[in-house]
Every structure is written in C-alpha cells, then in structure tokens.
Coordinates of C-alpha atoms in Angstrom, one line a residue:
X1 CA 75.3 82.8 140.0
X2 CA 72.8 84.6 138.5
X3 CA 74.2 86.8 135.3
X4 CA 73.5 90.9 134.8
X5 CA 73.0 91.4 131.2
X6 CA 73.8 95.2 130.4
X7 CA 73.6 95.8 126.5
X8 CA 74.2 99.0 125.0
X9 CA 72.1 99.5 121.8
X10 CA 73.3 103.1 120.6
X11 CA 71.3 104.1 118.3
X12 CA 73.6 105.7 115.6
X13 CA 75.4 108.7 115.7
X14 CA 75.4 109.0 119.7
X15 CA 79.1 108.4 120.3
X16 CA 79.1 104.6 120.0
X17 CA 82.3 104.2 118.5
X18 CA 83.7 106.4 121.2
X19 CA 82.0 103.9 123.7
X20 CA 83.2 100.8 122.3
X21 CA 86.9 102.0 121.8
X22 CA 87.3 102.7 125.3
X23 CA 85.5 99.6 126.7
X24 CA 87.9 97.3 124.2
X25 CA 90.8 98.7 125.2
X26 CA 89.8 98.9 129.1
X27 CA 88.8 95.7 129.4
X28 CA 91.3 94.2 132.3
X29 CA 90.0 96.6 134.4
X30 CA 86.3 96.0 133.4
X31 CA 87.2 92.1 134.5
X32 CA 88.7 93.3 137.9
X33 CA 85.3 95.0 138.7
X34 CA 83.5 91.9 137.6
X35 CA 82.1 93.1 134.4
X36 CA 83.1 90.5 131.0
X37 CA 83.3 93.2 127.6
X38 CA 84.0 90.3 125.2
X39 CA 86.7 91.5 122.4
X40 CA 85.8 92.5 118.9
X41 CA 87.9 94.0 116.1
X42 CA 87.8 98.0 114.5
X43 CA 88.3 98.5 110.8
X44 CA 91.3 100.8 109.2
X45 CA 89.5 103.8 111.0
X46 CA 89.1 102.8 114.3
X47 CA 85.1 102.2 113.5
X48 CA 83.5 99.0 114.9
X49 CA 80.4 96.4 115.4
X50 CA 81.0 96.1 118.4
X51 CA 80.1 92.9 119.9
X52 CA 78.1 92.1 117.0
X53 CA 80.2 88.7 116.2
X54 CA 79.9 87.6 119.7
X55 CA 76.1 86.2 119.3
X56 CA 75.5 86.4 115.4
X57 CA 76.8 84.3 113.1
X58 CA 77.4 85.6 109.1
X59 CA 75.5 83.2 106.6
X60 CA 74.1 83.2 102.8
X61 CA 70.7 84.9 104.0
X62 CA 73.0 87.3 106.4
X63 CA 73.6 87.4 109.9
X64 CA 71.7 84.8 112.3
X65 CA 71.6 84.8 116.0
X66 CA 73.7 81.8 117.4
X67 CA 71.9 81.0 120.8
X68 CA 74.9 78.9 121.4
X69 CA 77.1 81.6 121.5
X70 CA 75.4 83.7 123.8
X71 CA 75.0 80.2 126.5
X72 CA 78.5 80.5 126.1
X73 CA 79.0 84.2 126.8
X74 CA 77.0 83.9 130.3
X75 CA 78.8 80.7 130.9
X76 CA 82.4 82.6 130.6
X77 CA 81.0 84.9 132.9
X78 CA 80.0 82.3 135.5
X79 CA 83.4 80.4 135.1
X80 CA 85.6 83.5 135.4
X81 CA 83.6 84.6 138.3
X82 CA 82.2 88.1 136.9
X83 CA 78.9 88.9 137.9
X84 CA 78.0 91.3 134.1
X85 CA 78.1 90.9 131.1
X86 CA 78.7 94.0 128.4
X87 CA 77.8 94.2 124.8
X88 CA 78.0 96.8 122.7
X89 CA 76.3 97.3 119.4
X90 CA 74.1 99.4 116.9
X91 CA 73.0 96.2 115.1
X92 CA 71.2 95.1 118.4
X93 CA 69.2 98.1 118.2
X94 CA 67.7 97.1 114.4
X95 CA 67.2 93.8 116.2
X96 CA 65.4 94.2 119.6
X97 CA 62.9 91.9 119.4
X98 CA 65.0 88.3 119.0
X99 CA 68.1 90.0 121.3
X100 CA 65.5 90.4 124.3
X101 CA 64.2 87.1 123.9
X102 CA 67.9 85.3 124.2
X103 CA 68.5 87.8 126.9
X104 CA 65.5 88.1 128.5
X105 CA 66.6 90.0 132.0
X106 CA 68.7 92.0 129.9
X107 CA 69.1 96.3 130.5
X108 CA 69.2 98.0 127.7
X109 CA 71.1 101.6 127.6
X110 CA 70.7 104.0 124.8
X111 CA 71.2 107.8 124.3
X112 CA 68.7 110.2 122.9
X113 CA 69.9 112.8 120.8
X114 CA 68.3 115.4 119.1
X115 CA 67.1 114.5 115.5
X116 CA 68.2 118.1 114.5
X117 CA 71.8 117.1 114.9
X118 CA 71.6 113.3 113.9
X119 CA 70.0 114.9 110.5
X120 CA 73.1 116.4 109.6
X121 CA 75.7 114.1 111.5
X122 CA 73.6 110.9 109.5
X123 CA 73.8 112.5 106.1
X124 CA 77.5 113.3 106.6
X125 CA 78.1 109.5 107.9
X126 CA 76.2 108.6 104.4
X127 CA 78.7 110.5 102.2
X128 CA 81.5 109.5 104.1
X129 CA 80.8 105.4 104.6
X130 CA 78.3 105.1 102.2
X131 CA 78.8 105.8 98.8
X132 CA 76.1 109.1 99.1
X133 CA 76.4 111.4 95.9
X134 CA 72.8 113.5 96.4
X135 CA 73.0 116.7 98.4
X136 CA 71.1 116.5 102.2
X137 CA 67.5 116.7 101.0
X138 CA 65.0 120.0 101.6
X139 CA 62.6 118.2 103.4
X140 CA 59.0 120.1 105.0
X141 CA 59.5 118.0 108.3
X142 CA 62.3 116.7 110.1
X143 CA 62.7 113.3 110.8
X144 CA 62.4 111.9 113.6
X145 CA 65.1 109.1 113.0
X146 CA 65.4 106.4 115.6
X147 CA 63.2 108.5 118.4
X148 CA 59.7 106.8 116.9
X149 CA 61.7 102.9 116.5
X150 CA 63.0 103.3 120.5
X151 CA 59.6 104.5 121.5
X152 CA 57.9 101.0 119.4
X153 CA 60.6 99.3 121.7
X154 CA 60.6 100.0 124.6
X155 CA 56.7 99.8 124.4
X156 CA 57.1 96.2 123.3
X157 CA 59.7 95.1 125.8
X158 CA 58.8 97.3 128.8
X159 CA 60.2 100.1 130.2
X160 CA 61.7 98.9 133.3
X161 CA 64.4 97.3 130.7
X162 CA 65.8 100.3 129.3
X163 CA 68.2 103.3 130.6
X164 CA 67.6 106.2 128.8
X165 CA 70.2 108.9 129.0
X166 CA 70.4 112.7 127.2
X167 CA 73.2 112.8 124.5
X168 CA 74.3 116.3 125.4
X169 CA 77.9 117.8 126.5
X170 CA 75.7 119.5 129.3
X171 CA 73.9 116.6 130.4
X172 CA 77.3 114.1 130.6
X173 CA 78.1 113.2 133.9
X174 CA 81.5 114.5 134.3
X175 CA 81.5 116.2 130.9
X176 CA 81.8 113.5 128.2
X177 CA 79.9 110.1 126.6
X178 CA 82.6 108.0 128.5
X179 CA 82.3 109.6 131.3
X180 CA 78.4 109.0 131.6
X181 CA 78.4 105.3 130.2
X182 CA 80.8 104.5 132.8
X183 CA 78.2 106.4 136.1
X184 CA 75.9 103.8 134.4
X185 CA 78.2 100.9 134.7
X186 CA 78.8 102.4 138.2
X187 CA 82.6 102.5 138.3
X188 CA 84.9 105.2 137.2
X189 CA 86.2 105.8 134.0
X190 CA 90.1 104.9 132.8
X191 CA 92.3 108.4 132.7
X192 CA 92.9 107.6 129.4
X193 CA 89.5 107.3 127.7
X194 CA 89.9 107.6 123.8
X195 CA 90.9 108.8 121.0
X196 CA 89.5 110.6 118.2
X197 CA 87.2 108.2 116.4
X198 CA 85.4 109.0 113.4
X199 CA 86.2 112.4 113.2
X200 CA 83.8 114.4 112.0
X201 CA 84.7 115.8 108.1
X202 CA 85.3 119.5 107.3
X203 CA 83.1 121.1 104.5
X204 CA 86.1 120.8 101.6
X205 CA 86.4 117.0 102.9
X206 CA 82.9 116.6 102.2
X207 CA 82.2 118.0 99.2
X208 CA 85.0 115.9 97.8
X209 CA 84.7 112.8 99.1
X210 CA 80.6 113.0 97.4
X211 CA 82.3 114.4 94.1
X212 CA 84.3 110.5 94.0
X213 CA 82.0 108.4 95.0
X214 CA 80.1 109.1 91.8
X215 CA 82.9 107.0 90.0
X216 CA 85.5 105.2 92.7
X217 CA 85.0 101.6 94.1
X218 CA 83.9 101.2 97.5
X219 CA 87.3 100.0 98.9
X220 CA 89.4 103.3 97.2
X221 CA 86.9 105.0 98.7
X222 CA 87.5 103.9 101.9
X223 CA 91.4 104.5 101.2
X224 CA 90.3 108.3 100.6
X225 CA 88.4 108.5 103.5
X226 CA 91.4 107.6 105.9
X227 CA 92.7 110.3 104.2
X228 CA 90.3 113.0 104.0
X229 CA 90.0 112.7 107.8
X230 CA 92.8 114.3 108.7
X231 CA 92.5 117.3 106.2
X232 CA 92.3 120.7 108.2
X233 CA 90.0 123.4 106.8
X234 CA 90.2 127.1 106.8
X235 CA 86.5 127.5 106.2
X236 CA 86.0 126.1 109.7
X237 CA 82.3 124.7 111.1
X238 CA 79.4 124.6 108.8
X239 CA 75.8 123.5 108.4
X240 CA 74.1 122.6 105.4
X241 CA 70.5 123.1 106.4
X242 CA 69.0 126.7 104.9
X243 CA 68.5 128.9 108.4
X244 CA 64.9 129.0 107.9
X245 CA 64.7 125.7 107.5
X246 CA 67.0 125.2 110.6
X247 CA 64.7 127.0 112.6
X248 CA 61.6 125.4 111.7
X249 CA 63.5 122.1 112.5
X250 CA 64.7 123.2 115.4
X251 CA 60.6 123.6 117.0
X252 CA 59.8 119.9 116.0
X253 CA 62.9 118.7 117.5
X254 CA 61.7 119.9 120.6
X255 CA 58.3 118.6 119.8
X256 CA 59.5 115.2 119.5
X257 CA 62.1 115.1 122.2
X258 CA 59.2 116.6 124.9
X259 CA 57.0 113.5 123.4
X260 CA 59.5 111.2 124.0
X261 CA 60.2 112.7 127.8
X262 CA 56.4 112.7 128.1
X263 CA 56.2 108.9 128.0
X264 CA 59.3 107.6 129.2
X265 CA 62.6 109.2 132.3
X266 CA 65.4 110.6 129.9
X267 CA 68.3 111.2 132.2
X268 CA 69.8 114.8 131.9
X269 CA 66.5 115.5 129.8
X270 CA 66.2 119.4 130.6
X271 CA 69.9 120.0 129.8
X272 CA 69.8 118.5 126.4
X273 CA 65.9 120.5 125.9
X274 CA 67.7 123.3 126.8
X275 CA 70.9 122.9 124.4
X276 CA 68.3 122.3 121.5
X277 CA 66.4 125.9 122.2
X278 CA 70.0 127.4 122.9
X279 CA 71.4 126.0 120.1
X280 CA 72.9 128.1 117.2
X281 CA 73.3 127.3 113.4
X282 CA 77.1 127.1 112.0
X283 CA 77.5 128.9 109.5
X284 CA 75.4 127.6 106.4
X285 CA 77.5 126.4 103.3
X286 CA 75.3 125.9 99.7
X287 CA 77.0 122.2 98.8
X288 CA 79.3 124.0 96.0
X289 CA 82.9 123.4 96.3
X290 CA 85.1 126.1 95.0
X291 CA 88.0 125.3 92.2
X292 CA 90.7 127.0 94.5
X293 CA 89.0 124.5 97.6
X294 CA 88.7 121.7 95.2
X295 CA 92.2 121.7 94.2
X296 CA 93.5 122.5 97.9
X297 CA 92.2 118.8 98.8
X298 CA 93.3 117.5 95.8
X299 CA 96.8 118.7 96.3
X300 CA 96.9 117.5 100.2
X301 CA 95.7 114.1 99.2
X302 CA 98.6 113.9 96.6
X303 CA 101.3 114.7 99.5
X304 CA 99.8 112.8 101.9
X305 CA 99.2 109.7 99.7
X306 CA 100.0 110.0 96.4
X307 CA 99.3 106.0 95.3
X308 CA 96.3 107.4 96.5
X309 CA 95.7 110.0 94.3
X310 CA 96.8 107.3 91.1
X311 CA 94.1 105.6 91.7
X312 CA 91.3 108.3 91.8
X313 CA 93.0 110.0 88.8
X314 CA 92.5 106.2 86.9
X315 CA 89.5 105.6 88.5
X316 CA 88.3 109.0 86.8
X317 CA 89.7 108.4 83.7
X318 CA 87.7 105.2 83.4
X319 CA 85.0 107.3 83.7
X320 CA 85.9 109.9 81.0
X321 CA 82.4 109.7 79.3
X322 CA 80.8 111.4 82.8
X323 CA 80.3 114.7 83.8
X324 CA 82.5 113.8 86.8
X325 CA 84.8 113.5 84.6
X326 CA 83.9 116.1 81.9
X327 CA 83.6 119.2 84.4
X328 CA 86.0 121.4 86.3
X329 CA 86.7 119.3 89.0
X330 CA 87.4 116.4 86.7
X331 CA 89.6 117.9 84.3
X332 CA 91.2 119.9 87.4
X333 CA 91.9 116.4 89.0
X334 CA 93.6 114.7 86.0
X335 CA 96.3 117.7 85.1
X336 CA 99.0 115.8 86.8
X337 CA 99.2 112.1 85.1
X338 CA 97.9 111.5 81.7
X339 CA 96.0 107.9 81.3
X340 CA 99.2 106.2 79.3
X341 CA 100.6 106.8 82.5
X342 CA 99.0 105.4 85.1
X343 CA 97.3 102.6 84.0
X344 CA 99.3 100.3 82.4
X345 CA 101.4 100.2 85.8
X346 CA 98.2 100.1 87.8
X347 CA 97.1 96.9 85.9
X348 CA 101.0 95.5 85.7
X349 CA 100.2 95.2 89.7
X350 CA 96.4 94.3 90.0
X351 CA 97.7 91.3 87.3
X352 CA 100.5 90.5 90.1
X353 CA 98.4 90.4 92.7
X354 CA 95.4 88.5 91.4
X355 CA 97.8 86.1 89.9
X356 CA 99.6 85.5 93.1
X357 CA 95.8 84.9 94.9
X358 CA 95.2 82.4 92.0
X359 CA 98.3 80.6 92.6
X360 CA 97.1 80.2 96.5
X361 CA 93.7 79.5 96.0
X362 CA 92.0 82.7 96.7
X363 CA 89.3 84.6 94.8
X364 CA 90.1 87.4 92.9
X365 CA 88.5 90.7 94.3
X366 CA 87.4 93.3 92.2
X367 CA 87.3 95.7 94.8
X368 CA 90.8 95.9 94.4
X369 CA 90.2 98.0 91.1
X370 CA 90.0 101.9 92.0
X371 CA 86.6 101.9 89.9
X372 CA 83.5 100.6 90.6
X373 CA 82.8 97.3 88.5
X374 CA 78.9 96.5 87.4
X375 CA 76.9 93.5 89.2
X376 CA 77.3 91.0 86.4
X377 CA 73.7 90.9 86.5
X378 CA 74.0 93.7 84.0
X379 CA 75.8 91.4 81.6
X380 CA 72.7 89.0 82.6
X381 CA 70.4 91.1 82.0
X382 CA 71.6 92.0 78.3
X383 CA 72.5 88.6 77.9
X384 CA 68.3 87.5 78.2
X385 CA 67.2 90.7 76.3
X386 CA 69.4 90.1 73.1
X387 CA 68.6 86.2 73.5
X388 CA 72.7 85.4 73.4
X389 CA 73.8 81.7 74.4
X390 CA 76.3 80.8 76.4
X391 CA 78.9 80.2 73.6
X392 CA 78.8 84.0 73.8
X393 CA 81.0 85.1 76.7
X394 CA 80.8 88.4 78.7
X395 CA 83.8 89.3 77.3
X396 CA 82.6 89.2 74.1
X397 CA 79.6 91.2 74.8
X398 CA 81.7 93.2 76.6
X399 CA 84.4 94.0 73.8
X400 CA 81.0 94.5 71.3
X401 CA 80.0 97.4 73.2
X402 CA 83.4 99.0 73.4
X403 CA 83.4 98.8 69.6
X404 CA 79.7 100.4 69.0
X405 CA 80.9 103.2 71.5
X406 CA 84.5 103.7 69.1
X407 CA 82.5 104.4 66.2
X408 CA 80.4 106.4 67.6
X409 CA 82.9 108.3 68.4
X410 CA 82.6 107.5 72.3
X411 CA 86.1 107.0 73.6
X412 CA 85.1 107.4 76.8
X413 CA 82.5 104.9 77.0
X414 CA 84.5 102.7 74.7
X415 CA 87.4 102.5 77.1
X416 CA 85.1 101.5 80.3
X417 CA 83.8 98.5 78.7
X418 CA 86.9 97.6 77.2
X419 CA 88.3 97.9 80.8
X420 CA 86.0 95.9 82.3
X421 CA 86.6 93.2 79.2
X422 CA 90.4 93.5 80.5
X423 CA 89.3 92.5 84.4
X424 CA 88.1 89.1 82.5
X425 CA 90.7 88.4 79.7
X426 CA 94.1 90.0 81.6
X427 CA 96.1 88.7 78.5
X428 CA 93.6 89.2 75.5
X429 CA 95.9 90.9 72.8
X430 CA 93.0 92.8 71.0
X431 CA 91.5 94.4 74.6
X432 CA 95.0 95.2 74.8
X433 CA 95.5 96.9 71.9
X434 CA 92.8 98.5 72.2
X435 CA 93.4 99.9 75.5
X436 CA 96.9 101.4 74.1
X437 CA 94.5 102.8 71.1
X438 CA 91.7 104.4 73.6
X439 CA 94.4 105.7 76.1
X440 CA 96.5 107.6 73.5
X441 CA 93.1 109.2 72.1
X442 CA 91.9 110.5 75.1
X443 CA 95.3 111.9 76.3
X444 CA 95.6 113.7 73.0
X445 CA 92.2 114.8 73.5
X446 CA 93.7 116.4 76.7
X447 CA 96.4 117.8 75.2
X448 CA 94.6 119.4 72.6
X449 CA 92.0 121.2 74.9
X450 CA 94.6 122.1 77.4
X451 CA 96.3 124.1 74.1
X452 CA 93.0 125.6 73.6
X453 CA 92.7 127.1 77.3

C-alpha cells in the first residue's frame, strides 16, 4: 500500500494550535476515515509541538531527525490499514529541506496570513512566551515574516507539493481554520471542534506580563501567564502600531501578499486581499500602563492565585536595586507583603523540595526559584578575569560581592548575590544572617518612605 503523506507546516501564528488541538482530540474518527494523526502532548496552556517528537529525536546538539521513526510511522499506517498519514508542526516549517527528503511524496499545507497582523500577533506571542521586555519596534518597512522563507521553499521543493490556503475568517470554508483544514483533509469536521487556545492577551495583560519579565524566571513566568489569560479588560481591543504607520503597513502588506499570489494559487486569495484593504485599526494604545490598570491586574492575580502573586512580590524584591523595582509599579506591587515575610517561607519550601529531589536522585532545578538565576558562565567569566583558583568557590565570590555592594551602601544589590550565594550553600550560617540583616533593611527602608508619602 502506497502511503499519502499530508504535513501541515503552519507557519506561526495562523491557528496551528487551534489545528492540532482538534486533530489530537479527534483522532478515532481521523482512524475510521483512514487517516493516522499520531499523539503528542500540550503544555499547562493547551500549546503544542505537535508531532514534533514523532520523527525528531532531542540530543546535546538539539533535535535530530530519526529516519527510523518516520519508517515506523508509515509502517503503522500500512499495518493498521490507513491509507494517510498526518503531522502537524511549526518546527517542520524551519526545517523543510531534511523533512522533504525523508518524506519525499509528501503535501505540504500552510496558511498565508497577512504580515500586518502576524506583526502584532508575533510581538504579543514574544511578550507572552518569550521573556520580551522592549516595546514592538517603529520600523520604516514591514516585515515580511515567513512570506519570503515559504516562497525560498516552495521554489526549492516544487510547487506541486504545497497547498496554500488564505488565513482569513472570509476565506474559511465554512467559517473557521478547522473548518477549512478539515475541506483539505476532505472529510467533515467533528461538532465539537476546540476550545480556546492561546487566547489572545488584553492590553493591561500585556503591559504587565512585559513589566515582570524584566525580573521573574522563565517558569513563574509561565505560572503568570496561565493567569493573565483569563484576565478581562475594560479597555477592550487595541493596536500598538501608530495609525500612520498602520496605514503605510497596510500598502506593503498588500504588496507582498499580491507577490506571493503572483507566483504561486493561494486558496481564498481575494477574500483575504480584500480583508487587508478593508481592514480597520483597533484603537491604538502608547505601551504605558496606568497605576489604577496596573493595580487592577495586580489585584486580580492576587485573588485568582495568590501563591502566585508571593512569588512575583519575592521575585521583585530580589531585584530591589532595579528600576522594576524602584518605580511605581514596583513599589505599587510590593504594598501587601514585606520581604521578612515572604521569603523565609518561600525558601523553607524550595529547601524541602530540592532536598526531597536529592534524596531520589534528581537534579535540582533552579527554575523552580521565582527569579531568574545567572548562567554560571558569569561566575566563569569573573572567575578567569580576577585569575581566582578553584580553591575559591562561587559562593565565595558570590558572598564577596554581596559584601562590596553592603558597604556601598547597595542593599539591594547586596541581597541578590547573597541570594544566589543561598541557592548554593542552603545551610551557610553567615548567607543566612545576612539575609535576616538585608531583609530587615530594606523593609525598614519601606516603611520609612511609605511614612514619607
């Protein structure tokens, strides 16, 4: 039996995790009309690689196609008697080259979306997965995004191995990205197709979740951002492109979508030309948060999840030598727990946890603190330029720093090193005491300019 080879590519930000929800959980019915969509697993929001695992394989230099896996694939197909095989994944798309050459009479389907909206969907996918603090750049031209890396594609692997369909509500057969994957698959879709999936962020959520990934580890981050999703906003839709701006980005869209269309079919091409000359700006926002906004998120993430909310407010305070720290939103943030309070019972249960992974064997991970720890290449790095040996630990070094910053006076900065000193020596009396020392200081330093205001 000869295999068909479907793979959907994506690119980003064209409803894939819509896509691959609705396949995962629709899969006995995909097997009944002969089509295999191997499994794969979604994170804590419902976000996923797809099928990524089922032909790559994670090693030291990162992921490597396993041709063995993907003999196997077609060879589950062959044995359970389906005639197709589905995958779905936007890490195929960065990796066209070595995924046609294992799949050879493979058809590739992928969505083209207008680079006016992926600009502003991308840089709110940055701040919300991706640690972004800058504000969306001003930039002369738009860019053109994934439209110039399909085009290199499909020129390389040939045309007659790609589906190309319009990412537009207009152009959707029967109304919606699930409905039109599935008139491409050829059957009809489930009646229940999905749920909300990466919801898109309101302007307050935003603006917030930039304003803590200045100073919060990746994984509290993430915490946040389960949280921040559901937060409703009264300020409603929003854009942060400057309406001149948005117009003139709005004529080279259409330039490079009409380039595109001039070289290669887009199905449902003129609807989604004409929702980019139709299309209206939301209402533009300068990336300025008000206090009275500020505090409004702050307040719901308390409710919601206060332990939360703990570990930002430590998190900041580890950071007290920052502007993050230092300005409105900072001080506004920390009103409700002062440092003494929070931290010692934050590391009474990071010191239960890692010394319950130590008693099973498994590494310590300092993700698990709520701020972000320093590549120990930074201790490396000192470590060479001062010409120290390796009778002098990092702790050491790392202690020595916390006690230039005290006398000069630098609390703040004392306490993060100090902190980090802790992550390494748990028990070390001294980083202890000094921890008390450096707490008490900056909560009186609190105090006394909350008496002032």
């Amino acid at each position: 039996m000869t295999i068909k080879v479907v793979i959907h590519i994506g690119p980003p930000k064209t409803g894939t995790s819509a896509i691959q929800y609705c396949l995962q959980h629709d899969r006995p019915r995909l097997a009944e009309h002969g089509i295999y969509y191997p499994k794969h697993t979604t994170d804590i929001n419902g976000i996923s690689s797809g099928n990524l695992n089922s032909i790559y394989d994670v090693t030291s230099s990162g992921r490597l196609l396993n041709k063995l896996k993907v003999d196997k694939l077609i060879n589950l197909c062959e044995k359970q008697g389906m005639d197709t095989l589905l995958l779905s994944s936007e890490f195929f798309f960065e990796n066209m080259d070595e995924i046609s050459n294992v799949f050879p009479s493979a058809v590739f389907v992928a969505y083209i979306r207008s680079p006016l909206e992926s600009f502003e969907s991308l840089y709110n996918q940055s701040v919300k997965r991706h640690h972004k603090v800058a504000p969306i750049k001003k930039l002369p031209k738009l860019p053109k995004f994934y439209l110039t890396k399909l085009e290199s594609i499909i020129d390389n692997i040939g045309e007659d191995h790609f589906i190309l369909r319009a990412y537009s509500k207009n152009a959707f057969v029967g109304g919606s990205i699930i409905n039109d994957f599935y008139s491409v698959l050829n059957i009809s879709p489930p009646v229940i197709t999905s749920k909300s999936v990466n919801p898109s962020y309101s302007f307050e959520a935003l603006e917030f979740k930039r304003w803590i990934n200045q100073f919060c580890s990746h994984s509290l981050a993430l915490k946040a951002d389960k949280v921040l999703q559901n937060f409703e906003s009264h300020l409603g839709p929003f854009s942060l492109i400057e309406p001149k701006k948005y117009e003139l980005y709005k004529e080279q869209a259409i330039c490079f979508l009409k380039k595109v269309q001039s070289k290669h079919h887009i199905f449902g091409f003129e609807d989604l030309l004409s929702d980019v000359n139709n299309a209206k700006q939301k209402p533009y926002k300068s990336q300025t948060l008000s206090e009275a906004d500020f505090n409004r998120v702050a307040n719901y993430i308390d409710n919601k999840a206060p332990e939360v909310y703990k570990s930002i407010c430590n998190a900041l305070y580890l950071s007290s030598y920052r502007s993050c720290y230092t300005g409105k939103y900072g001080q506004a943030f920390i009103k409700k727990y002062k440092l003494s309070d929070i931290s010692d019972k934050y590391m009474y249960k990071t010191r239960v946890l890692n010394f319950i992974k130590r008693l099973i064997g498994k590494p310590v991970d300092t993700e698990e603190l709520p701020f972000m720890v320093p590549n120990s290449d930074d201790i490396s790095r000192l470590r060479a330029t001062l010409r120290l040996g390796d009778d002098v630990s990092d702790v050491d070094i790392l202690r020595e720093l916390a006690f230039v910053a005290e006398k000069n006076h630098d609390i703040g900065l004392a306490y993060t090193f100090i902190k980090r000193a802790q992550v390494l020596r748990p028990n070390g009396p001294l980083i202890n005491k000094k921890i008390r020392l450096y707490e008490r200081k900056i909560d009186n330093a609190n105090n006394e300019k909350k008496s002032i205001e």
